[in-house]
Structures are given as structure tokens and as C-alpha cells.
XYZ file of C-alpha atoms in Angstrom:
738
model
C 0.036 -0.057 -0.013
C 1.055 3.599 -0.184
C 0.593 6.683 1.864
C 0.794 10.340 1.601
C 2.423 12.858 3.791
C 1.361 16.373 4.663
C 3.936 18.783 6.121
C 4.340 22.520 6.028
C 6.891 25.278 5.562
C 6.424 25.390 1.896
C 5.642 28.266 -0.496
C 2.014 29.567 -0.582
C 2.346 33.299 -0.899
C 4.394 36.089 -2.512
C 6.174 39.335 -1.383
C 6.519 42.876 -2.360
C 9.727 44.712 -1.383
C 11.462 47.909 -2.480
C 13.685 50.912 -1.876
C 12.245 54.361 -1.841
C 14.625 57.351 -2.490
C 14.190 61.032 -2.276
C 14.955 63.606 -5.126
C 18.620 63.512 -4.258
C 18.810 59.709 -4.503
C 18.999 59.330 -0.661
C 17.011 56.772 1.250
C 13.610 58.164 2.418
C 12.357 56.788 5.684
C 8.636 56.917 6.776
C 7.088 56.557 3.332
C 3.651 55.006 3.684
C 3.324 52.002 1.407
C -0.163 50.531 0.885
C -0.723 47.533 -1.483
C -4.297 46.594 -2.265
C -5.419 43.284 -3.829
C -8.114 44.826 -5.998
C -10.269 41.653 -6.567
C -10.905 41.308 -2.767
C -9.994 44.841 -1.356
C -7.406 43.116 0.890
C -5.065 45.823 2.290
C -1.365 45.342 3.100
C 0.515 48.264 4.502
C 4.109 49.110 5.684
C 6.471 52.083 5.968
C 9.979 52.553 4.888
C 12.707 52.106 7.515
C 15.621 54.322 8.133
C 17.445 52.823 5.039
C 14.391 53.613 2.712
C 13.448 49.906 2.353
C 10.050 48.488 2.889
C 8.827 44.696 3.117
C 5.351 43.406 2.515
C 5.449 39.516 2.991
C 2.945 36.687 2.631
C 0.599 38.366 0.119
C -1.926 36.374 -1.902
C -0.615 35.318 -5.287
C -1.856 36.604 -8.575
C -3.523 40.015 -8.607
C -3.949 42.699 -9.787
C -2.494 44.850 -7.061
C -2.625 48.668 -6.713
C 0.330 50.051 -4.686
C 0.396 53.515 -3.451
C 3.417 55.383 -2.009
C 2.694 58.574 0.001
C 4.703 61.003 2.157
C 4.181 64.558 3.301
C 5.840 67.009 0.876
C 5.848 64.456 -1.979
C 3.706 63.584 -4.946
C 1.619 60.471 -4.479
C 2.888 57.602 -6.562
C 0.494 54.769 -7.781
C 1.429 51.542 -9.418
C -1.469 49.485 -11.093
C -1.805 46.167 -12.530
C 0.804 44.388 -10.526
C 0.691 40.601 -10.583
C 2.574 38.370 -8.097
C 4.151 35.103 -8.877
C 3.972 32.108 -6.325
C 6.996 32.297 -4.030
C 8.623 35.403 -5.727
C 9.179 38.951 -4.769
C 7.980 41.962 -6.773
C 10.455 44.904 -6.207
C 9.341 48.400 -6.315
C 12.240 50.855 -6.401
C 11.382 54.576 -6.896
C 12.406 58.104 -6.292
C 9.738 60.303 -4.818
C 9.028 63.592 -6.547
C 8.598 66.818 -4.280
C 5.261 68.539 -4.267
C 7.094 71.760 -5.273
C 7.593 70.325 -8.770
C 4.714 71.148 -11.164
C 3.652 67.466 -11.750
C 0.511 65.664 -11.079
C 0.421 62.278 -9.108
C 2.479 59.630 -10.978
C 0.447 56.570 -12.049
C 2.349 53.699 -13.492
C 0.964 50.591 -15.081
C 2.831 47.371 -15.446
C 2.977 43.601 -14.786
C 5.279 41.587 -12.515
C 8.803 40.928 -13.742
C 9.285 38.114 -11.228
C 8.718 35.260 -13.420
C 12.398 35.209 -14.587
C 14.016 38.369 -13.196
C 14.036 38.905 -9.493
C 16.526 39.412 -6.662
C 15.307 36.234 -4.814
C 15.727 33.934 -7.640
C 18.886 31.916 -7.132
C 18.708 28.387 -8.517
C 16.854 26.849 -11.336
C 12.988 27.005 -11.200
C 9.952 26.976 -13.553
C 6.714 28.795 -12.953
C 3.353 27.782 -14.475
C 0.551 30.376 -14.125
C -3.173 30.360 -15.132
C -2.232 31.314 -18.722
C -0.350 28.066 -19.180
C -2.846 25.971 -17.160
C -5.761 27.061 -19.396
C -3.858 27.172 -22.827
C -1.493 24.123 -22.874
C -2.756 20.848 -24.041
C -3.407 17.989 -21.505
C -4.878 14.579 -21.858
C -4.784 13.453 -18.379
C -5.614 16.881 -16.855
C -2.920 16.151 -14.442
C -0.504 18.770 -12.859
C 2.276 16.516 -14.297
C 1.453 17.547 -17.720
C 2.647 21.062 -16.677
C 5.556 20.323 -14.234
C 7.241 18.588 -17.058
C 7.845 21.970 -18.499
C 10.820 22.114 -16.107
C 13.882 21.185 -18.419
C 15.184 18.443 -16.289
C 11.717 16.726 -15.924
C 11.605 13.055 -17.025
C 8.481 11.089 -16.136
C 8.174 12.588 -12.695
C 11.856 12.877 -12.004
C 13.680 16.191 -11.766
C 17.407 16.697 -11.787
C 18.092 12.866 -12.269
C 16.532 12.006 -9.003
C 13.866 9.264 -8.376
C 10.353 10.761 -8.162
C 10.134 9.574 -4.466
C 12.496 12.220 -3.567
C 10.399 15.182 -4.709
C 8.368 17.173 -2.438
C 4.785 18.068 -3.804
C 2.744 20.674 -1.851
C -0.641 22.001 -2.302
C -1.404 25.223 -0.417
C 1.550 24.535 1.806
C 0.524 20.825 2.496
C 2.877 18.394 1.005
C 1.182 15.820 -1.384
C 3.815 13.215 -1.826
C 4.227 9.460 -1.117
C 6.843 8.774 1.668
C 5.908 5.186 2.068
C 7.654 4.780 -1.208
C 5.472 2.386 -3.323
C 3.837 3.171 -6.613
C 3.149 6.821 -7.615
C 4.629 9.736 -5.852
C 1.393 11.714 -5.348
C -1.789 10.802 -3.534
C -4.440 9.052 -5.560
C -1.592 7.617 -7.718
C -2.505 4.070 -7.252
C -5.951 4.681 -8.787
C -4.422 7.062 -11.473
C -6.470 9.825 -9.863
C -5.615 13.470 -9.608
C -5.819 14.609 -5.875
C -7.007 18.165 -7.079
C -8.568 19.446 -10.137
C -6.756 21.550 -12.504
C -9.675 24.001 -12.357
C -8.894 24.673 -8.882
C -5.119 25.522 -9.190
C -3.887 29.093 -9.482
C -0.195 28.647 -9.971
C 2.508 25.924 -9.870
C 6.272 26.373 -9.383
C 9.058 23.813 -9.760
C 12.342 24.462 -8.090
C 15.309 22.162 -8.137
C 17.802 24.454 -6.213
C 16.002 27.027 -4.000
C 18.503 28.261 -1.647
C 15.784 29.090 0.959
C 16.018 27.142 4.194
C 12.237 27.254 4.763
C 11.857 24.805 1.853
C 12.660 21.190 2.844
C 11.755 17.529 2.311
C 13.315 16.954 -1.059
C 16.604 16.035 -2.850
C 15.004 16.102 -6.127
C 12.692 19.114 -6.577
C 10.185 21.209 -4.700
C 6.755 21.322 -6.635
C 4.570 23.851 -5.015
C 0.861 24.605 -6.017
C -1.655 27.013 -4.757
C -5.343 26.969 -5.246
C -7.686 29.679 -6.283
C -9.640 32.015 -3.971
C -12.817 33.736 -3.941
C -12.956 37.540 -4.783
C -15.467 40.395 -4.577
C -17.251 39.143 -7.645
C -18.979 35.645 -8.173
C -17.064 33.596 -10.760
C -17.795 29.992 -11.731
C -17.108 27.478 -14.341
C -18.813 24.272 -15.530
C -16.825 21.814 -17.806
C -16.925 18.360 -19.155
C -14.497 16.114 -21.014
C -14.988 12.860 -22.884
C -12.723 10.415 -24.747
C -12.727 6.797 -26.030
C -10.629 4.498 -28.253
C -11.821 6.144 -31.395
C -9.917 9.314 -30.320
C -6.650 7.206 -30.042
C -4.384 6.792 -32.966
C -4.164 3.231 -34.453
C -0.733 3.280 -36.250
C 2.761 3.656 -34.950
C 5.378 4.113 -37.732
C 2.872 3.055 -40.223
C 2.099 -0.296 -38.476
C -1.320 -1.232 -37.052
C -1.523 -1.346 -33.272
C -4.198 -2.435 -30.913
C -6.657 0.067 -29.547
C -8.164 -1.530 -26.382
C -11.655 -0.467 -25.289
C -11.671 2.867 -23.377
C -14.263 5.143 -22.277
C -13.759 8.152 -20.002
C -15.963 10.896 -18.695
C -14.815 13.840 -16.583
C -17.069 16.670 -15.330
C -17.087 19.376 -12.646
C -17.729 22.803 -11.682
C -16.002 25.614 -9.546
C -17.592 28.688 -7.926
C -16.018 31.470 -5.849
C -17.246 34.780 -4.453
C -17.774 37.021 -1.501
C -19.634 36.175 1.677
C -18.903 39.474 3.138
C -17.514 41.993 0.676
C -13.755 42.914 1.193
C -13.896 40.640 4.338
C -14.804 36.950 3.779
C -14.589 34.930 0.594
C -15.097 31.372 -0.536
C -14.037 29.059 -3.417
C -15.336 25.649 -4.048
C -14.626 22.880 -6.726
C -16.031 19.592 -7.321
C -14.974 17.050 -10.012
C -15.959 13.561 -10.934
C -14.235 11.005 -13.198
C -15.510 7.713 -14.635
C -13.386 5.467 -16.688
C -13.612 2.018 -18.273
C -10.628 0.061 -19.798
C -10.273 -3.438 -21.337
C -8.963 -5.640 -18.551
C -6.734 -7.656 -20.837
C -4.601 -4.743 -22.043
C -5.901 -5.722 -25.565
C -4.441 -9.189 -25.733
C -6.501 -12.143 -26.713
C -6.409 -15.936 -26.485
C -4.712 -17.784 -29.311
C -7.084 -19.251 -31.770
C -4.761 -19.368 -34.726
C -6.117 -16.203 -36.043
C -2.767 -14.503 -36.598
C -4.095 -11.306 -35.118
C -1.452 -8.711 -34.112
C -2.631 -8.862 -30.449
C -3.031 -12.689 -30.240
C -1.015 -14.089 -27.204
C 0.564 -17.486 -27.023
C -2.064 -18.749 -24.538
C -4.295 -21.212 -26.147
C -8.038 -20.664 -25.677
C -8.527 -24.322 -25.194
C -6.221 -24.106 -22.122
C -8.113 -21.286 -20.753
C -11.386 -23.147 -21.044
C -9.890 -26.224 -19.492
C -8.800 -24.211 -16.417
C -11.981 -22.278 -16.164
C -14.037 -25.441 -16.302
C -11.955 -27.115 -13.668
C -12.333 -24.265 -11.319
C -16.037 -23.959 -11.871
C -16.445 -27.750 -11.190
C -15.007 -27.236 -7.596
C -17.268 -24.248 -6.941
C -14.964 -21.345 -7.770
C -15.741 -18.762 -10.343
C -12.456 -17.342 -11.961
C -14.320 -14.791 -14.174
C -13.953 -14.317 -17.785
C -10.702 -14.620 -19.713
C -11.466 -12.149 -22.531
C -13.801 -9.166 -23.336
C -14.068 -8.034 -19.769
C -13.592 -4.497 -18.646
C -12.112 -2.856 -15.479
C -13.736 0.370 -14.054
C -12.199 3.276 -12.332
C -13.961 6.160 -10.680
C -13.263 9.209 -8.386
C -14.717 12.258 -6.966
C -12.844 15.066 -5.346
C -13.561 18.478 -4.020
C -12.099 21.499 -2.246
C -13.605 24.259 -0.179
C -11.631 27.333 0.807
C -12.355 30.259 3.089
C -10.287 33.400 3.106
C -11.050 35.883 5.918
C -9.522 39.356 6.298
C -9.832 39.451 10.070
C -8.442 42.945 10.114
C -5.653 44.818 8.275
C -3.006 43.016 10.018
C -4.343 39.398 10.184
C -5.518 37.179 7.325
C -6.751 33.477 7.782
C -7.339 30.782 5.268
C -9.087 27.631 5.951
C -8.934 24.701 3.207
C -10.657 21.443 3.247
C -10.127 18.952 0.360
C -11.106 15.313 -0.117
C -10.658 12.554 -2.682
C -12.585 9.178 -2.973
C -11.036 7.083 -5.696
C -11.061 3.443 -6.784
C -9.691 1.517 -9.822
C -9.927 -2.193 -10.679
C -6.758 -3.717 -11.922
C -5.189 -6.995 -13.109
C -3.048 -8.991 -10.677
C 0.243 -7.112 -10.257
C 2.247 -7.640 -13.481
C 5.720 -8.136 -12.260
C 6.208 -8.414 -8.527
C 6.185 -12.181 -8.504
C 7.566 -12.943 -12.017
C 6.005 -11.561 -15.146
C 2.218 -12.239 -14.723
C 0.634 -10.351 -17.655
C -1.701 -9.573 -19.144
C 0.838 -9.847 -22.054
C 1.583 -11.665 -25.158
C 2.949 -14.544 -23.025
C 0.541 -14.593 -19.996
C -3.137 -14.089 -19.600
C -5.127 -13.549 -16.461
C -8.792 -14.408 -15.511
C -11.010 -11.442 -14.546
C -11.303 -12.294 -10.876
C -7.478 -12.553 -10.352
C -7.449 -8.851 -10.197
C -8.400 -6.466 -7.515
C -9.833 -2.956 -6.738
C -7.531 -0.352 -5.118
C -9.133 2.452 -3.152
C -7.504 5.757 -2.024
C -9.490 8.035 0.295
C -8.264 11.408 1.685
C -9.685 13.911 4.049
C -7.425 17.048 4.839
C -8.041 20.275 6.637
C -5.432 23.102 6.800
C -5.335 26.424 8.514
C -2.945 29.417 7.626
C -2.704 32.589 9.515
C -0.683 35.440 8.061
C -0.013 38.364 10.484
C 1.727 41.732 10.046
C 3.038 42.408 13.481
C 4.587 45.713 12.643
C 6.367 47.610 9.996
C 9.435 45.519 10.961
C 7.996 41.887 11.477
C 5.455 39.448 10.050
C 4.580 35.915 10.797
C 3.058 32.966 9.040
C 1.524 29.982 11.012
C 0.249 26.913 9.464
C -1.317 23.715 10.912
C -2.933 20.772 9.329
C -4.406 17.272 9.824
C -4.837 14.632 7.119
C -6.463 11.191 7.183
C -5.447 8.743 4.456
C -7.482 5.487 4.037
C -6.085 3.090 1.400
C -7.215 -0.544 0.973
C -7.813 -3.138 -1.626
C -10.987 -5.163 -2.391
C -10.072 -8.445 -4.117
C -12.222 -9.368 -7.117
C -11.948 -13.048 -5.966
C -13.543 -14.855 -3.152
C -11.085 -16.473 -0.710
C -8.926 -18.754 -2.801
C -5.264 -19.747 -3.442
C -3.254 -17.956 -6.200
C -3.121 -20.096 -9.225
C 0.085 -19.822 -11.243
C 0.212 -22.085 -14.297
C 3.496 -22.160 -16.241
C 4.494 -23.484 -19.733
C 7.855 -23.729 -21.283
C 9.443 -22.361 -18.009
C 7.377 -19.043 -17.781
C 4.140 -17.960 -16.466
C 1.332 -18.890 -18.793
C -2.159 -18.530 -16.982
C -3.048 -16.686 -13.855
C -6.159 -17.391 -11.867
C -7.434 -17.341 -8.210
C -6.805 -14.665 -5.565
C -4.559 -11.701 -6.110
C -1.641 -12.445 -3.909
C -1.028 -8.899 -2.554
C -4.754 -8.107 -1.796
C -5.419 -10.272 1.235
C -6.761 -7.937 4.025
C -4.206 -5.373 2.573
C -4.846 -1.895 3.965
C -2.937 1.186 5.133
C -4.455 3.809 7.352
C -2.452 6.985 8.008
C -3.143 9.961 10.391
C -0.829 12.977 9.798
C -0.389 16.007 12.083
C 1.896 18.930 11.336
C 2.568 22.579 11.996
C 5.168 25.245 11.248
C 5.634 28.813 12.170
C 7.946 31.490 10.448
C 8.772 34.855 11.765
C 10.278 37.422 9.520
C 11.776 40.631 10.844
C 13.472 43.472 8.990
C 16.623 45.480 9.977
C 18.045 47.856 7.346
C 19.045 46.020 4.310
C 18.346 42.654 5.897
C 15.380 40.303 6.130
C 15.787 37.728 8.783
C 13.694 34.545 9.122
C 13.601 32.148 12.051
C 11.115 29.158 12.074
C 10.303 25.763 13.233
C 8.209 22.900 12.083
C 6.996 19.559 13.441
C 5.457 16.737 11.738
C 4.119 13.290 12.997
C 2.915 10.259 10.768
C 1.143 7.271 12.185
C 0.909 4.280 9.726
C -1.247 1.279 10.493
C -0.461 -1.481 7.902
C -1.892 -4.842 7.285
C -0.134 -6.909 4.601
C -0.654 -10.736 4.447
C 1.109 -12.065 1.397
C 0.969 -15.856 1.220
C -1.753 -16.122 3.862
C -3.979 -18.221 1.594
C -1.034 -20.556 0.673
C 2.561 -20.206 -0.491
C 1.894 -22.364 -3.616
C 1.174 -20.256 -6.651
C 2.787 -17.259 -4.859
C 6.333 -18.044 -4.281
C 6.563 -20.917 -6.631
C 4.238 -22.034 -9.403
C 1.087 -24.171 -8.826
C 1.702 -26.436 -11.675
C 2.453 -26.655 -15.343
C -0.127 -26.646 -18.098
C 0.854 -30.202 -18.958
C 0.316 -31.317 -15.306
C -2.785 -29.334 -14.609
C -5.177 -32.201 -15.220
C -3.218 -34.427 -12.769
C -3.612 -31.609 -10.202
C -7.419 -31.798 -10.695
C -7.805 -35.485 -10.789
C -5.618 -36.200 -7.789
C -7.738 -33.824 -5.572
C -4.800 -31.446 -4.891
C -6.625 -28.497 -6.516
C -9.613 -29.104 -4.276
C -7.160 -29.340 -1.260
C -5.550 -25.934 -2.142
C -8.958 -24.210 -2.135
C -10.104 -25.983 1.123
C -6.825 -24.797 2.830
C -7.369 -21.260 1.592
C -10.810 -21.151 2.865
C -9.801 -22.655 6.160
C -7.011 -20.001 6.523
C -9.367 -17.211 5.747
C -12.002 -18.343 8.297
C -9.300 -18.651 10.865
C -7.621 -15.401 10.332
C -10.992 -13.549 10.160
C -12.111 -15.144 13.495
C -8.914 -14.119 15.258
C -8.961 -10.581 13.921
C -6.127 -8.099 13.228
C -2.957 -7.623 15.084
C -3.086 -10.863 17.203
C -1.388 -14.243 17.038
C -3.307 -16.281 14.563
C -4.976 -13.232 12.849
C -4.164 -10.927 10.069
C -1.114 -8.968 10.373
C -1.226 -5.331 11.753
C 1.739 -3.114 12.420
C 1.977 0.454 13.556
C 4.806 2.749 12.593
C 5.173 6.243 14.238
C 7.775 8.531 12.652
C 8.222 12.304 12.341
C 10.586 15.145 12.098
C 11.328 18.395 14.088
C 13.103 21.244 12.289
C 14.499 24.722 13.218
C 16.067 27.109 10.746
C 17.293 30.708 10.464
C 18.156 32.808 7.365
C 19.296 36.292 6.278
C 18.385 37.852 3.011
C 20.976 40.686 2.561
C 20.455 43.429 -0.158
C 24.156 44.182 -0.314
C 23.308 47.055 -2.844
C 20.773 47.711 -5.504
C 22.227 45.107 -7.836
C 23.442 42.268 -5.516
C 21.478 40.271 -3.023
C 22.952 37.401 -0.861
C 20.833 34.787 0.918
C 22.396 32.595 3.589
C 21.020 30.312 6.142
C 21.065 27.043 7.939
C 18.464 24.303 8.721
C 18.489 21.628 11.501
C 16.244 18.546 11.019
C 15.927 15.756 13.600
C 14.255 12.511 12.771
C 11.807 11.220 15.409
C 10.627 7.513 15.877
C 8.492 7.969 18.946
C 7.428 4.592 20.197
C 8.186 2.503 16.938
C 10.802 0.350 18.812
C 8.019 -0.848 21.151
C 5.664 -1.404 18.193
C 8.392 -3.494 16.521
C 8.653 -5.698 19.707
C 4.854 -6.181 19.653
C 5.086 -7.718 16.155
C 7.994 -9.862 17.141
C 6.098 -11.190 20.158
C 3.292 -12.620 17.996
C 5.356 -13.498 14.827
C 7.408 -16.355 13.532
C 10.827 -15.057 14.621
C 14.151 -16.839 15.105
C 16.307 -14.246 16.859
C 19.548 -16.116 16.869
C 19.974 -16.477 13.015
C 23.248 -14.992 11.996
C 23.383 -12.874 8.874
C 26.441 -11.814 6.691
C 27.566 -8.217 6.505
C 29.123 -7.961 3.206
C 30.853 -4.735 3.918
C 32.972 -6.145 6.986
C 32.664 -9.962 6.408
C 31.282 -10.301 10.001
C 28.393 -12.445 10.932
C 25.811 -10.395 12.813
C 22.371 -10.669 14.512
C 19.667 -8.240 13.315
C 17.466 -6.623 15.888
C 14.335 -5.134 14.381
C 13.718 -2.970 17.418
C 16.807 -1.022 16.723
C 15.896 2.109 14.629
C 18.099 4.270 12.320
C 20.035 7.204 13.569
C 18.045 10.235 14.900
C 21.129 12.529 14.949
C 20.437 16.173 13.885
C 20.951 16.840 10.155
C 22.478 20.213 9.333
C 21.792 21.803 5.957
C 23.560 25.113 5.346
C 22.818 27.017 2.240
C 24.040 30.075 0.366
C 22.447 31.747 -2.758
C 23.019 34.998 -4.534
C 21.477 37.227 -7.375
C 23.382 39.728 -9.354
C 21.550 42.198 -11.653
C 24.516 43.025 -13.803
C 23.009 46.231 -15.521
C 20.670 47.154 -12.742
C 17.663 47.140 -15.187
C 16.576 43.498 -15.012
C 17.699 42.459 -18.418
C 20.871 40.507 -17.463
C 21.252 38.591 -14.137
C 23.706 36.066 -12.832
C 22.579 33.862 -10.024
C 23.304 30.725 -8.169
C 24.225 29.048 -4.869
C 25.474 25.994 -3.023
C 24.272 23.998 -0.062
C 22.741 20.826 1.489
C 19.256 19.578 1.008
C 17.746 17.074 3.370
C 14.951 14.778 2.199
C 12.930 11.905 3.551
C 13.587 8.200 2.624
C 10.558 5.906 1.632
C 9.132 5.033 5.037
C 8.169 1.619 3.536
C 11.707 0.622 4.504
C 11.154 1.330 8.169
C 7.640 0.023 8.076
C 8.865 -3.211 6.685
C 11.390 -3.539 9.484
C 8.632 -3.292 12.012
C 6.059 -5.388 10.172
C 8.211 -8.144 8.879
C 10.752 -9.449 11.582
C 9.967 -13.154 10.737
C 12.484 -15.322 9.101
C 10.793 -15.471 5.676
C 10.505 -11.610 5.146
C 13.235 -10.125 7.473
C 14.028 -6.515 6.479
C 15.869 -3.901 8.349
C 17.335 -0.460 7.979
C 20.978 0.051 9.105
C 21.183 1.615 12.571
C 23.779 4.074 11.183
C 21.445 5.024 8.230
C 20.558 8.823 7.975
C 17.943 10.654 6.101
C 18.980 11.415 2.442
C 21.142 14.418 1.871
C 22.571 15.951 -1.272
C 24.915 18.770 -1.851
C 23.650 20.868 -4.810
C 25.651 23.741 -6.548
C 23.931 25.743 -9.295
C 24.950 28.599 -11.415
C 22.641 30.265 -13.858
C 22.100 33.366 -15.917
C 19.109 35.027 -17.596
C 19.404 37.604 -20.521
C 16.503 39.480 -22.102
C 16.917 40.440 -25.786
C 15.531 43.758 -27.311
C 12.626 41.697 -28.698
C 11.570 40.612 -25.263
C 12.817 36.934 -25.671
C 14.629 35.708 -22.557
C 17.587 33.301 -22.717
C 18.192 31.212 -19.644
C 20.954 28.730 -18.886
C 21.669 26.665 -15.750
C 24.343 24.300 -14.774
C 23.741 22.153 -11.669
C 25.944 19.628 -9.832
C 24.539 17.231 -7.307
C 26.410 14.911 -5.053
C 25.023 12.398 -2.575
C 26.073 13.107 0.976
C 23.793 10.461 2.575
C 22.574 8.102 -0.085
C 20.674 4.762 0.241
C 22.093 1.403 -0.761
C 20.236 -1.917 -0.605
C 22.098 -5.074 0.274
C 21.070 -8.825 0.759
C 22.667 -9.727 4.108
C 21.056 -13.230 3.932
C 22.784 -14.240 0.772
C 25.764 -15.953 2.267
C 23.782 -17.486 5.020
C 21.274 -19.179 2.608
C 24.158 -20.291 0.275
C 25.990 -22.141 3.159
C 22.862 -23.487 4.480
């Protein structure tokens, strides 16, 4: 099973900063700066400090904004149509004009330049806004169709790292898969999208952000924020349909099979004011229904010579089907059947301008998704459906991914010199499998040394479920002093995984070794052994069900508790008008809570031989493995340094870069398996000296704007593993000598 983690301290807002000078080009303190988000009337205010600088942090993304500069004895300056990019800073540098000059108030109109040029951009990153989200083509209506615009993207991987090492966040809550199985995002096992594209406002992909508040990745940080309501009511209604007739039928001039397919997606969004300028709502609901051919397009061999004809003879399938029906078991169809998938998801968001200094957002989202699938195609040898192997319909299973999540974010302006962002959230993930088969053994029939026909119970779907409860919070305090913006913060996250996995519980035959060959299948039937296998599977099911979960003689159940506590500090220093330096350090401490005690509970009721010696291939020593001994919980330190140099001072040519350590999470399935599987047949463990993954990443980049407006960007990045994962078989020598 897989799980999803939610944590905070990720990017959800934007900033406006600037330097205000007088007519002699000297810093002008005390200038009143007011930014109004015109769609909602939300007001953000500050005043310039002694060095003429102002800071407006944690603003809503998008726009437009109206920015007003005012000071006694000077003309009022107004900037209109300012749009903010997620996680970026809009810079307003301006020289005020005295009242004595015969000029009217100055009104400037423009758009944000922070997409590429901006003093806070250091490493490589890609931004996707509403324009791209609404205009670029997408078949799956997935965020991955847009994150692949990042130049190093490759099938979910960024910068050459496995997709499990990315950090996906939605409104600050990370939507990723730390358990480390299957897809890297929630709903991935059902091929569902956790959030509708119609609800997303902006997405950014950063592979080297030298900002210590961003964490949890050694690949890329993928941040997305959802839409919010405004002072006007807006809504959309949409629908999408496709089937196999809309799929191409030739590749390089050759005919290819087009399996049956039908998909319907439809939904709506609506947002608006509850109290004008004060309280706003946004809601989205989407439903997806899909049907696919269950055989992947392959058909039994009848001698037709069709391009999609398998080697599996139809008569052999009929023989197996009749034998199973004769003993009272229905294996399902072997051709022409379909598997279904369905999902519904929604989000409801409230934005409350409590007053001019405090803004609260509350976000609730959910996903209910399920998908019927064939038996796992490769985990226990190649099992099809393919040209070599066919499965019966009921050898498949239905996977379910259900999510409920609530998040709260409070942004506060404490004074002209300080602001704060507080986030807290709770998420419950409920993932489980429904086998399409009644209790039965797994039937694996081989021919010519390879798997041929698959029937019976899906081996990984026996009372297979994973329940997760996730609690997290973070708090970031920013304060300003002269040319410096200081950040100090902390975050905490705790994950509870309750996992039940019962591979082989209905019999080892057909799972870990074949049931029989096709030539010997009739002997299996005539001898009564096939009936014996089904009788044993039903007896095992009845006994396990009667005993319950997490007890001796019952279905397995293990609990893993893990988390992380972090502290960090950072300084953003505007050395001068062209050069900005960002430097900071982050401290992350792994937490394992009572997981050692939970491991001992499993040992006490499992089939464990504690005195078996294993072989350490690194030292040649024979060792005993203690599943209650957990990995290192030492503090991990991540220093980072970034810079941005506006070469000409006009945002047409910048050089940027940085270097530092990034600490991610390892797939918690490794730790979960250590706790859940201490018995002699499935023993797994994580080295007690193992540390969370860390990479040292250095990036240098440049951006140049041509006279015709085209921007040329180049980045060179070097990544080196500091703490990397390495898998070894410490039982190999032991079994060989035995």
C-alpha cells in the first residue's frame, strides 16, 4: 500500500519589497506603502525604514494589485496592474517627486517581472501560471502535464533523482508519497488526480531553491496554490469525454491494438464574497469515470494470426476455467471483460481578512478514488496480461485511495518591522484493496518455463490496507533591519501508519513458486490437490478472520510512528541595489517515537528466530539483526548560500546561483517493513547508522533579455549524494552455506 504525507513550511504566498529614495537619491524613511489586492480589497501596509526599504510579506498570489506610495511634501505615486508570482518577490524601487515640482500624481501601469528576473531567484526554477494551465494541452488533466515543462523533468523525475525524492505541496500541505510504493502523489495507485486543474492558480518547480524554509526533497520542490474567492462571483462548468476512437491506431505505419476505453470527466467551480472585502469562498467539485479493457488488448490464441494474439491457447483457458467452476470457484471471464475506475474530489476554501494585520485561510479537500486492476504484472515474476501470459478477470483487485484533509494558515503583520506565518493541518488517508476473488489460493500455471495462465486470488490483496493519520504545524517569523530580512522558524510533523499486509496467507503455492505446469494441470485436478488448495485457503481465511487483526493467528497489523522536528534561520541581505545574498542553516531531527515498542509487539506474536546469523558484506562479519533497533536520529544540518546579481541594474541581465545541502525523507516503507516483517521469511531492516537522504547541490545560472523581449536562460547544476541509500542482501551468504 502507499501513503501520503502532509507537512508545511512550503511556499504559498508572494512578497513585495522595495527601496524608496528622495529627489537627491538618498533613502527616504517613513514613506507610507499600501498594497491593495483589488479583486478582494485586501489591504497590506508598511512604511519604509531608516534605510528607505519596505517589506510586505505573505501576500496572496496573482492580482492585480494597486500599490500607493505617499509621504508629506511628495507627490503620491501609484502602481497599477501588479501581478505576483508564487514564491517570488515583486520589487518596487522608486525616487519620490517633491510637491514643489509642477507634476500631477504619478500613475504607473505594469506587470510583474518576477517570473524570470527577481533578486530572490537563485537556482533553477519554472513557474506555471493560469495562462499556461488554461492554454496548454493536457490529456490526463494532471499537474504532471505542466511540471514537465521544467527542463530536467523526466516522467516525474527532476534533476536525475527518483520521483520519490520530490516534495509536492498544495497550499503548503505536501502531497507526496513517503511510504515509497507506486506513484509519488496521492491517488496515484488509482491513477486519480488529488486536485482538479480547475482549482489550481499557480505551480512552481524548483530544483535548487537556496531558501532554508523549503525542505523535504533532494529532487525538486513542486509547489501549487489553489484559487480563492473575490468580491465578484465567478464560476465554471466543464466536461471532457474520450474513447478508443480518439486514439491513434498506427505507429510508424504499423497497425497497433486500440483497447476499449471510455472516460467521462465533469465538474464545476464557484467562488465569490460572503462579506465584501472581508470573507470569501471558493469551491470545486469534479467526478471522473473510466472503463478500460481488462486484458490490455491481448486475446487468446485461436490461430487467427491477429497482431494482439497471445501464445495462450483458448482451449487451455477453457480447461482451467471449467476445472475451477467444477469445484465451486468462479475465476471470471478470460477475454472481453472491462475494469472500471472512478473518483470524485472536491475542495472548499475560506479566506478571511480578520483585520488589516491578520488574514486567515481555511482549506478542506477530499478525494474518493477506486480502480479495478489486473493482478500485479511483475512483482512475483511476469504475470501479464501480455503476449505470454493471460489472467482471468477475478484474479484482479480494486484499489481504493480516500483522503480527508483540513489546513489552516494565519498570516500576520506584527509591525512595519515584523510579520509571521503560522500553518497547521491534519490529514487522514484510508487506502485499501478489495479483491475481485472470493477467498482462494493464487493459481500460477507455467508453460515452457514461464508464467502462462493466472487465476485465483490476487496475492497482494489479502486484507491489505494502510491507514495514516498525519499532524503537522510550522511557524515562520520574519523581521527586517536595514538591508536585511531575517527569518527564523520551526516545523513539526508526525505520521502514524497502521499497515496490514498478508502475502501468502492463503497458501505459498502459486505465490512463491508455481502451482503447476499446463501439462500437469489435469493431474492436479484428478488427484484432488486442486480441491485441497482451495479447502486450505478457505480454512485459513476463516481462521484469520475469526482471530482478527494484530493478534497471534490473525491478520497482520503493524503500527509505525515517525516524524521530524526542524529549526532554521536565514538572512536575505540586499548588499546593494544590484546584488543580493541569501544565507541560512536548517536543522532537521528524525523522530521515531514508540516505533521500537511497536516492533517488539510484532516480534512477540510473529514467527521469529532471533539467533539467526546474517552476513555483513561490508565487513565480512556475521551479525544478528535486531528489528527494534531504529536508524540514527542525529540532527542533520543543511547550510545554504545563494546570490543574485543584476548586472546592468535594469533586470535585463542577471547572474545567480548558490550551493548548499538539501535534506529529504527516505521511503518509510523501509522502516515500516522492518517493524512489520521481523519473521525469518521476510526479514528486512534499516541500518542503525542510516541517515535521512542528503545531497549537496551547486547551481550557477544566467538570464538575458533580448531587445525583442525573448529571454534566454541557462543553468548548470551539480549534485552529489552526502547520505545516499544502498540496498544489500545480508542473507545471501547464510542461505548459500545452508
